[in-house]
Amino acid sequence: MTGDWERFRGMFWFDAGLGVSLDVSRLGWSPAELDAFAGPLSRAFAAMEELEAGAVANPDEGRRVGHYWLRDPDRAPTPEIAREIRETLEAVEGFAGRVLRGEIATEAGPPFARVLHCGIGGSALGPQFLSRALAPVHPPLAVDFLDNTDPDGTGRLLERIGADLPRTLVVVVSKSGGTPETRNAAEAVRAALRARGLTLPPRAVAVTGAGSALDRRAREEGWLARFPMWDYVGGRTSVCSAVGAVPALLQGIPFRELLAGARAMDALTRVPDPQRNPAALLAAAWHFATNGKGERDMVVLPYRDRLELFSRYLQQLVMESLGKERDLAGNVVHQGITVYGNKGSTDQHAYVQQLRDGVPNFFVTFLEVLDDGPHPRTEVEPGITAGDYLHGFLYGTRQALAEAGRPSLVLTLPDLSARSVGALLALFERAVGLYAVLVNVNAYHQPGVEAGKRAAAGILGLKARLLDVLAGAEPLTVEEAAAAAGADPELAFPCLRHLAANHPEVTVEGDPADPFGLRYRRK
Amino acid sequence: MTGDWERFRGMFWFDAGLGVSLDVSRLGWSPAELDAFAGPLSRAFAAMEELEAGAVANPDEGRRVGHYWLRDPDRAPTPEIAREIRETLEAVEGFAGRVLRGEIATEAGPPFARVLHCGIGGSALGPQFLSRALAPVHPPLAVDFLDNTDPDGTGRLLERIGADLPRTLVVVVSKSGGTPETRNAAEAVRAALRARGLTLPPRAVAVTGAGSALDRRAREEGWLARFPMWDYVGGRTSVCSAVGAVPALLQGIPFRELLAGARAMDALTRVPDPQRNPAALLAAAWHFATNGKGERDMVVLPYRDRLELFSRYLQQLVMESLGKERDLAGNVVHQGITVYGNKGSTDQHAYVQQLRDGVPNFFVTFLEVLDDGPHPRTEVEPGITAGDYLHGFLYGTRQALAEAGRPSLVLTLPDLSARSVGALLALFERAVGLYAVLVNVNAYHQPGVEAGKRAAAGILGLKARLLDVLAGAEPLTVEEAAAAAGADPELAFPCLRHLAANHPEVTVEGDPADPFGLRYRRK
């Protein structure tokens, strides 16, 4: 028992300025095993210093990696970059302020009443997380997100917005300016506006790379505003750029406090001493827990409703950054760490059964928030509040897992302010960067995503060819249509089914119980 | 290529009545490897037949397992059970109808305007999933969920409901009637009502086991209605009971169609032939993919916004059912299958990078919905709709994963009707039941959850003792307070921090930068 307490004290990291602490003592490692990371981490600190100084840290794409400059422009490698970061933030603040004061308003005069944010992946998850974590209960403008190309989901959201659509500010976010899901979402919004005799440009904002297709269109059509995304900021680390700032400021989230928290955490995570650097402690913990090969999943359990999207945000940050086929030397390594989780104590009723008793294929990151929040405290038993229960469940679950030999960490925030959330985001960004050096992968590209995009484009092309061959005189079976279109029948089969279900000009004949005997035709 | 097509045709399962199909051909197995499951699955079919006939299939708790009877009461083992299932559904329908018609209304006269559902785990996830998947865009009564004991989350939701609270029907769901999170949520609602000079009983509904603490209180206080949960229905399979029916019917979801879809799928998954039974195909696929030991995670990717909670629902159903320390013979096996996922194509921008290139520790379950839905179709390119893109992304991602040797399944629903969702739920319930027989575990208990509850109770007790010892003359350090309370200082430390942050009578002295030197005192 005393040994545990000594180990706890010895491994405990704490910063009085931010009020953040990290306990890695229950990971099943000894102080000596942690010390063994000193050498590898010193190389990681050096690599991170070069990255922050403007080295091309993403060699495949020939790009610098500058998300740390967003909260401390003085550290940018050139005065031009520092200036564009500062000026963009000021421009977003100015724009949001004018919208909130009604100085920028709808063409008919009334101020904007809500926001529709179109974006996917790195262009949505950060803003969604901030909205759930930090937006006031009654924000000046509520934000909805269109983060997919599902016509059912899009149609339902537009139906829900309904008569508010004319007073909805539409923010379209795509770094490349060519993301199909986001383009499709914006087109659906255009169509809904057209049906009301309205157009998109007088209510549209673009956040995109300068000169992209989206940027050009926004300029040509005269959208309300355009804000830049830069080559040196990846989508999954863009929350401190205009991507995060536009929706956050429109919701009344104090964005500069978020940046200040991130900046303070950046300073703490630059300390080149593993024991005094919480990002280094996390990176070492991940490496120890997963054997440096992703052998365990990272379960993320924040005990706070407002943090329930944090695991989805981390899922992207960690898995897209670390999930790589090759290391920087070109060796096939199949790296990565799987991340999942929702929130405590709710998840205790879903899968803590398996965590405690089942496959030991994970380590848990508990997220504790000390301040129970500003709402009236209800005693549910003499002297005991609902918050005491939440806290008891966190440490009770941790204890039950420890008894079963299941490793865990506890990260503690003092409160759920914008400052603390900024520190949280910066801590994990840095931990991912350091871990990537430990396992020698490029954390800043995503080459595997291209294969799926190419294959999807191939399927859209196949559908177009199928529509052509179905226009002949005779209805065709799957095999006949595939042969005529020069396609694999295994792919033609789902395409024909989807066409028949949704394209009214495609009809199908035959016995539904014999799916391979059906014949398709285009009227 | 032709070989793939033959394999696809040979392994393809399809039912024309439900319009559901399942493709397990891309799992990396041969027909012979699938055939090898015939023997083990025949034992699983027999066990499932006994279970449905009323055997005590949950031996640890001495309980029958009757969720299949909920949609086909004729199959219940006794006329009494059949009658209570039928009468309860009729009672819920009658109650919901009277609420919707305003015949049951607030004490002040106006009809109810919304619903607040208090429940956690099995008492919330099913209703939450149904609400997201099936509620109309403008439901007759919108439902919010209180599924935690987080005072911040509870306070924010009550603040958002605000002036609507007097017209809010409060549904409290707990099988045992003693779930602390749910009790705490209901207490917070009581307090908020009290602050408005109102009381809970005239707007409250209980769904709980007959004779539970919740049931007794609801009866004594004269709540609006009480509906039973039964011993033979576990929380994670309770969505077809009053737990699912009450919120579903209040939202205008056609609950009997859901039951009919589940009943139809139950019939299809009773077929004692692995190749003609989709639940058997799934169970065999899971066993093959995970080596019968949970060696791969199950990634669930529904390409439909309305299905984004399905993976959370499955996470509970699969992990709580299968994540077990011991098999039925008492051997230590540490079983389970990890489940995670959100929705496609959104998740492609989050972690498909890792799925394609990184750690090969998973298999994917793609969920396809053929009908793109009733909303106006927008052509985003000539002849191509947003729905074609969504479909192309599903099959493109699948192809990119297959090229990299990553296994996957595709489950296809014809549409997202209540009937199809019922079939979906029933398919996975049966697959979990069959798989549990394959690996010889009790799928219907959750012994590991108790350890966490006991430990949490211990922490609440420790807090009470700490409050006592802090009332002495001198302020105490962590170590002094722990010693005085007879507690482990590693547990006393977070308890003291949380008390100091939230209990105004607890004060702290010393240098915040020296957390182990701080002294705590109670005024």
Tab-separated table of N, CA and C in Angstrom, chain B residues 51-118:
chain	number	residue	atom	x	y	z
B	51	LEU	N	-33.592	-22.215	-24.739
B	51	LEU	CA	-33.730	-20.869	-24.161
B	51	LEU	C	-35.100	-20.301	-24.504
B	52	GLU	N	-35.451	-20.379	-25.772
B	52	GLU	CA	-36.742	-19.799	-26.181
B	52	GLU	C	-37.908	-20.546	-25.560
B	53	ALA	N	-37.690	-21.825	-25.241
B	53	ALA	CA	-38.766	-22.605	-24.636
B	53	ALA	C	-38.879	-22.358	-23.132
B	54	GLY	N	-37.942	-21.549	-22.593
B	54	GLY	CA	-38.087	-21.174	-21.194
B	54	GLY	C	-37.084	-21.802	-20.242
B	55	ALA	N	-36.017	-22.395	-20.775
B	55	ALA	CA	-34.983	-22.950	-19.902
B	55	ALA	C	-34.312	-21.827	-19.117
B	56	VAL	N	-33.673	-22.177	-18.011
B	56	VAL	CA	-32.930	-21.181	-17.232
B	56	VAL	C	-31.586	-20.973	-17.925
B	57	ALA	N	-31.573	-20.073	-18.917
B	57	ALA	CA	-30.387	-19.889	-19.746
B	57	ALA	C	-29.375	-18.956	-19.097
B	58	ASN	N	-29.767	-18.321	-17.996
B	58	ASN	CA	-28.857	-17.483	-17.216
B	58	ASN	C	-28.691	-18.148	-15.865
B	59	PRO	N	-27.836	-19.189	-15.788
B	59	PRO	CA	-27.799	-20.020	-14.579
B	59	PRO	C	-27.320	-19.261	-13.348
B	60	ASP	N	-26.354	-18.348	-13.490
B	60	ASP	CA	-25.832	-17.649	-12.314
B	60	ASP	C	-26.924	-16.906	-11.575
B	61	GLU	N	-27.829	-16.313	-12.342
B	61	GLU	CA	-28.889	-15.533	-11.709
B	61	GLU	C	-30.188	-16.343	-11.632
B	62	GLY	N	-30.135	-17.617	-12.089
B	62	GLY	CA	-31.311	-18.472	-12.026
B	62	GLY	C	-32.488	-17.937	-12.815
B	63	ARG	N	-32.201	-17.330	-13.968
B	63	ARG	CA	-33.266	-16.660	-14.713
B	63	ARG	C	-33.464	-17.254	-16.099
B	64	ARG	N	-34.696	-17.183	-16.557
B	64	ARG	CA	-34.979	-17.450	-17.956
B	64	ARG	C	-34.575	-16.223	-18.779
B	65	VAL	N	-34.529	-16.412	-20.082
B	65	VAL	CA	-34.111	-15.332	-20.984
B	65	VAL	C	-35.191	-15.170	-22.045
B	66	GLY	N	-35.996	-14.114	-21.912
B	66	GLY	CA	-37.218	-14.070	-22.693
B	66	GLY	C	-37.388	-12.908	-23.636
B	67	HIS	N	-36.301	-12.271	-24.083
B	67	HIS	CA	-36.550	-11.100	-24.944
B	67	HIS	C	-37.174	-11.493	-26.275
B	68	TYR	N	-37.014	-12.739	-26.696
B	68	TYR	CA	-37.650	-13.142	-27.964
B	68	TYR	C	-39.169	-13.232	-27.838
B	69	TRP	N	-39.652	-13.500	-26.620
B	69	TRP	CA	-41.103	-13.597	-26.416
B	69	TRP	C	-41.784	-12.240	-26.585
B	70	LEU	N	-41.038	-11.172	-26.384
B	70	LEU	CA	-41.651	-9.836	-26.401
B	70	LEU	C	-42.300	-9.538	-27.750
B	71	ARG	N	-41.751	-10.108	-28.818
B	71	ARG	CA	-42.358	-9.840	-30.131
B	71	ARG	C	-43.161	-11.011	-30.633
B	72	ASP	N	-43.264	-12.051	-29.852
B	72	ASP	CA	-44.074	-13.200	-30.258
B	72	ASP	C	-44.538	-13.914	-28.991
B	73	PRO	N	-45.482	-13.288	-28.275
B	73	PRO	CA	-45.874	-13.823	-26.961
B	73	PRO	C	-46.363	-15.264	-27.029
B	74	ASP	N	-46.835	-15.723	-28.186
B	74	ASP	CA	-47.266	-17.117	-28.292
B	74	ASP	C	-46.140	-18.078	-27.948
B	75	ARG	N	-44.915	-17.635	-28.079
B	75	ARG	CA	-43.783	-18.505	-27.790
B	75	ARG	C	-43.396	-18.505	-26.314
B	76	ALA	N	-44.019	-17.660	-25.520
B	76	ALA	CA	-43.676	-17.627	-24.094
B	76	ALA	C	-44.003	-18.975	-23.468
B	77	PRO	N	-43.235	-19.361	-22.446
B	77	PRO	CA	-43.379	-20.706	-21.905
B	77	PRO	C	-44.653	-20.909	-21.092
B	78	THR	N	-45.307	-19.834	-20.661
B	78	THR	CA	-46.555	-19.986	-19.899
B	78	THR	C	-47.581	-18.980	-20.408
B	79	PRO	N	-48.851	-19.304	-20.247
B	79	PRO	CA	-49.896	-18.343	-20.663
B	79	PRO	C	-49.827	-17.046	-19.857
B	80	GLU	N	-49.363	-17.140	-18.608
B	80	GLU	CA	-49.292	-15.927	-17.784
B	80	GLU	C	-48.287	-14.949	-18.372
B	81	ILE	N	-47.118	-15.484	-18.769
B	81	ILE	CA	-46.089	-14.610	-19.355
B	81	ILE	C	-46.610	-14.012	-20.661
B	82	ALA	N	-47.230	-14.850	-21.493
B	82	ALA	CA	-47.772	-14.342	-22.756
B	82	ALA	C	-48.764	-13.210	-22.492
B	83	ARG	N	-49.612	-13.412	-21.475
B	83	ARG	CA	-50.627	-12.408	-21.207
B	83	ARG	C	-50.002	-11.120	-20.686
B	84	GLU	N	-49.009	-11.231	-19.785
B	84	GLU	CA	-48.447	-9.983	-19.231
B	84	GLU	C	-47.691	-9.203	-20.303
B	85	ILE	N	-47.094	-9.911	-21.261
B	85	ILE	CA	-46.419	-9.201	-22.359
B	85	ILE	C	-47.440	-8.458	-23.209
B	86	ARG	N	-48.507	-9.166	-23.577
B	86	ARG	CA	-49.538	-8.531	-24.416
B	86	ARG	C	-50.213	-7.373	-23.686
B	87	GLU	N	-50.576	-7.602	-22.428
B	87	GLU	CA	-51.313	-6.563	-21.701
B	87	GLU	C	-50.444	-5.337	-21.437
B	88	THR	N	-49.163	-5.564	-21.218
B	88	THR	CA	-48.286	-4.417	-20.982
B	88	THR	C	-48.166	-3.562	-22.239
B	89	LEU	N	-47.995	-4.219	-23.376
B	89	LEU	CA	-47.901	-3.441	-24.617
B	89	LEU	C	-49.192	-2.650	-24.848
B	90	GLU	N	-50.333	-3.321	-24.620
B	90	GLU	CA	-51.605	-2.612	-24.802
B	90	GLU	C	-51.738	-1.446	-23.811
B	91	ALA	N	-51.253	-1.670	-22.596
B	91	ALA	CA	-51.338	-0.595	-21.595
B	91	ALA	C	-50.455	0.589	-21.987
B	92	VAL	N	-49.254	0.298	-22.499
B	92	VAL	CA	-48.373	1.394	-22.920
B	92	VAL	C	-48.994	2.129	-24.100
B	93	GLU	N	-49.533	1.381	-25.039
B	93	GLU	CA	-50.179	2.024	-26.195
B	93	GLU	C	-51.344	2.904	-25.740
B	94	GLY	N	-52.129	2.373	-24.810
B	94	GLY	CA	-53.260	3.150	-24.318
B	94	GLY	C	-52.789	4.425	-23.632
B	95	PHE	N	-51.773	4.285	-22.786
B	95	PHE	CA	-51.244	5.448	-22.074
B	95	PHE	C	-50.694	6.482	-23.055
B	96	ALA	N	-49.847	6.012	-23.992
B	96	ALA	CA	-49.222	6.952	-24.934
B	96	ALA	C	-50.294	7.653	-25.769
B	97	GLY	N	-51.297	6.897	-26.184
B	97	GLY	CA	-52.372	7.501	-26.975
B	97	GLY	C	-53.086	8.591	-26.190
B	98	ARG	N	-53.364	8.314	-24.911
B	98	ARG	CA	-54.072	9.327	-24.118
B	98	ARG	C	-53.196	10.561	-23.884
B	99	VAL	N	-51.892	10.348	-23.723
B	99	VAL	CA	-50.997	11.511	-23.586
B	99	VAL	C	-50.995	12.311	-24.883
B	100	LEU	N	-50.876	11.610	-26.010
B	100	LEU	CA	-50.776	12.319	-27.293
B	100	LEU	C	-52.084	13.054	-27.620
B	101	ARG	N	-53.212	12.486	-27.183
B	101	ARG	CA	-54.495	13.159	-27.447
B	101	ARG	C	-54.804	14.224	-26.387
B	102	GLY	N	-53.915	14.356	-25.404
B	102	GLY	CA	-54.135	15.368	-24.370
B	102	GLY	C	-55.112	14.939	-23.299
B	103	GLU	N	-55.530	13.662	-23.309
B	103	GLU	CA	-56.460	13.192	-22.273
B	103	GLU	C	-55.739	13.005	-20.945
B	104	ILE	N	-54.491	12.624	-21.025
B	104	ILE	CA	-53.629	12.695	-19.840
B	104	ILE	C	-52.781	13.943	-20.047
B	105	ALA	N	-52.897	14.898	-19.130
B	105	ALA	CA	-52.247	16.194	-19.337
B	105	ALA	C	-51.656	16.683	-18.025
B	106	THR	N	-51.039	17.822	-18.062
B	106	THR	CA	-50.442	18.387	-16.859
B	106	THR	C	-51.541	18.780	-15.872
B	107	GLU	N	-51.158	18.929	-14.606
B	107	GLU	CA	-52.144	19.258	-13.581
B	107	GLU	C	-52.791	20.616	-13.867
B	108	ALA	N	-52.062	21.493	-14.594
B	108	ALA	CA	-52.621	22.807	-14.908
B	108	ALA	C	-53.538	22.770	-16.130
B	109	GLY	N	-53.560	21.635	-16.832
B	109	GLY	CA	-54.463	21.529	-17.964
B	109	GLY	C	-53.817	21.332	-19.320
B	110	PRO	N	-52.771	22.117	-19.667
B	110	PRO	CA	-52.194	21.966	-21.003
B	110	PRO	C	-51.610	20.557	-21.203
B	111	PRO	N	-51.638	20.084	-22.438
B	111	PRO	CA	-51.067	18.758	-22.706
B	111	PRO	C	-49.548	18.767	-22.515
B	112	PHE	N	-48.994	17.570	-22.395
B	112	PHE	CA	-47.541	17.471	-22.307
B	112	PHE	C	-46.902	17.900	-23.622
B	113	ALA	N	-45.752	18.555	-23.510
B	113	ALA	CA	-45.088	19.114	-24.691
B	113	ALA	C	-43.807	18.372	-25.029
B	114	ARG	N	-43.228	17.670	-24.080
B	114	ARG	CA	-41.994	16.924	-24.345
B	114	ARG	C	-41.817	15.845	-23.288
B	115	VAL	N	-40.778	15.041	-23.473
B	115	VAL	CA	-40.516	13.909	-22.593
B	115	VAL	C	-39.071	13.979	-22.123
B	116	LEU	N	-38.860	13.676	-20.847
B	116	LEU	CA	-37.506	13.544	-20.314
B	116	LEU	C	-37.365	12.104	-19.820
B	117	HIS	N	-36.477	11.369	-20.446
B	117	HIS	CA	-36.301	9.943	-20.165
B	117	HIS	C	-35.069	9.790	-19.272
B	118	CYS	N	-35.254	9.334	-18.049
B	118	CYS	CA	-34.145	9.113	-17.119
B	118	CYS	C	-33.826	7.623	-17.076
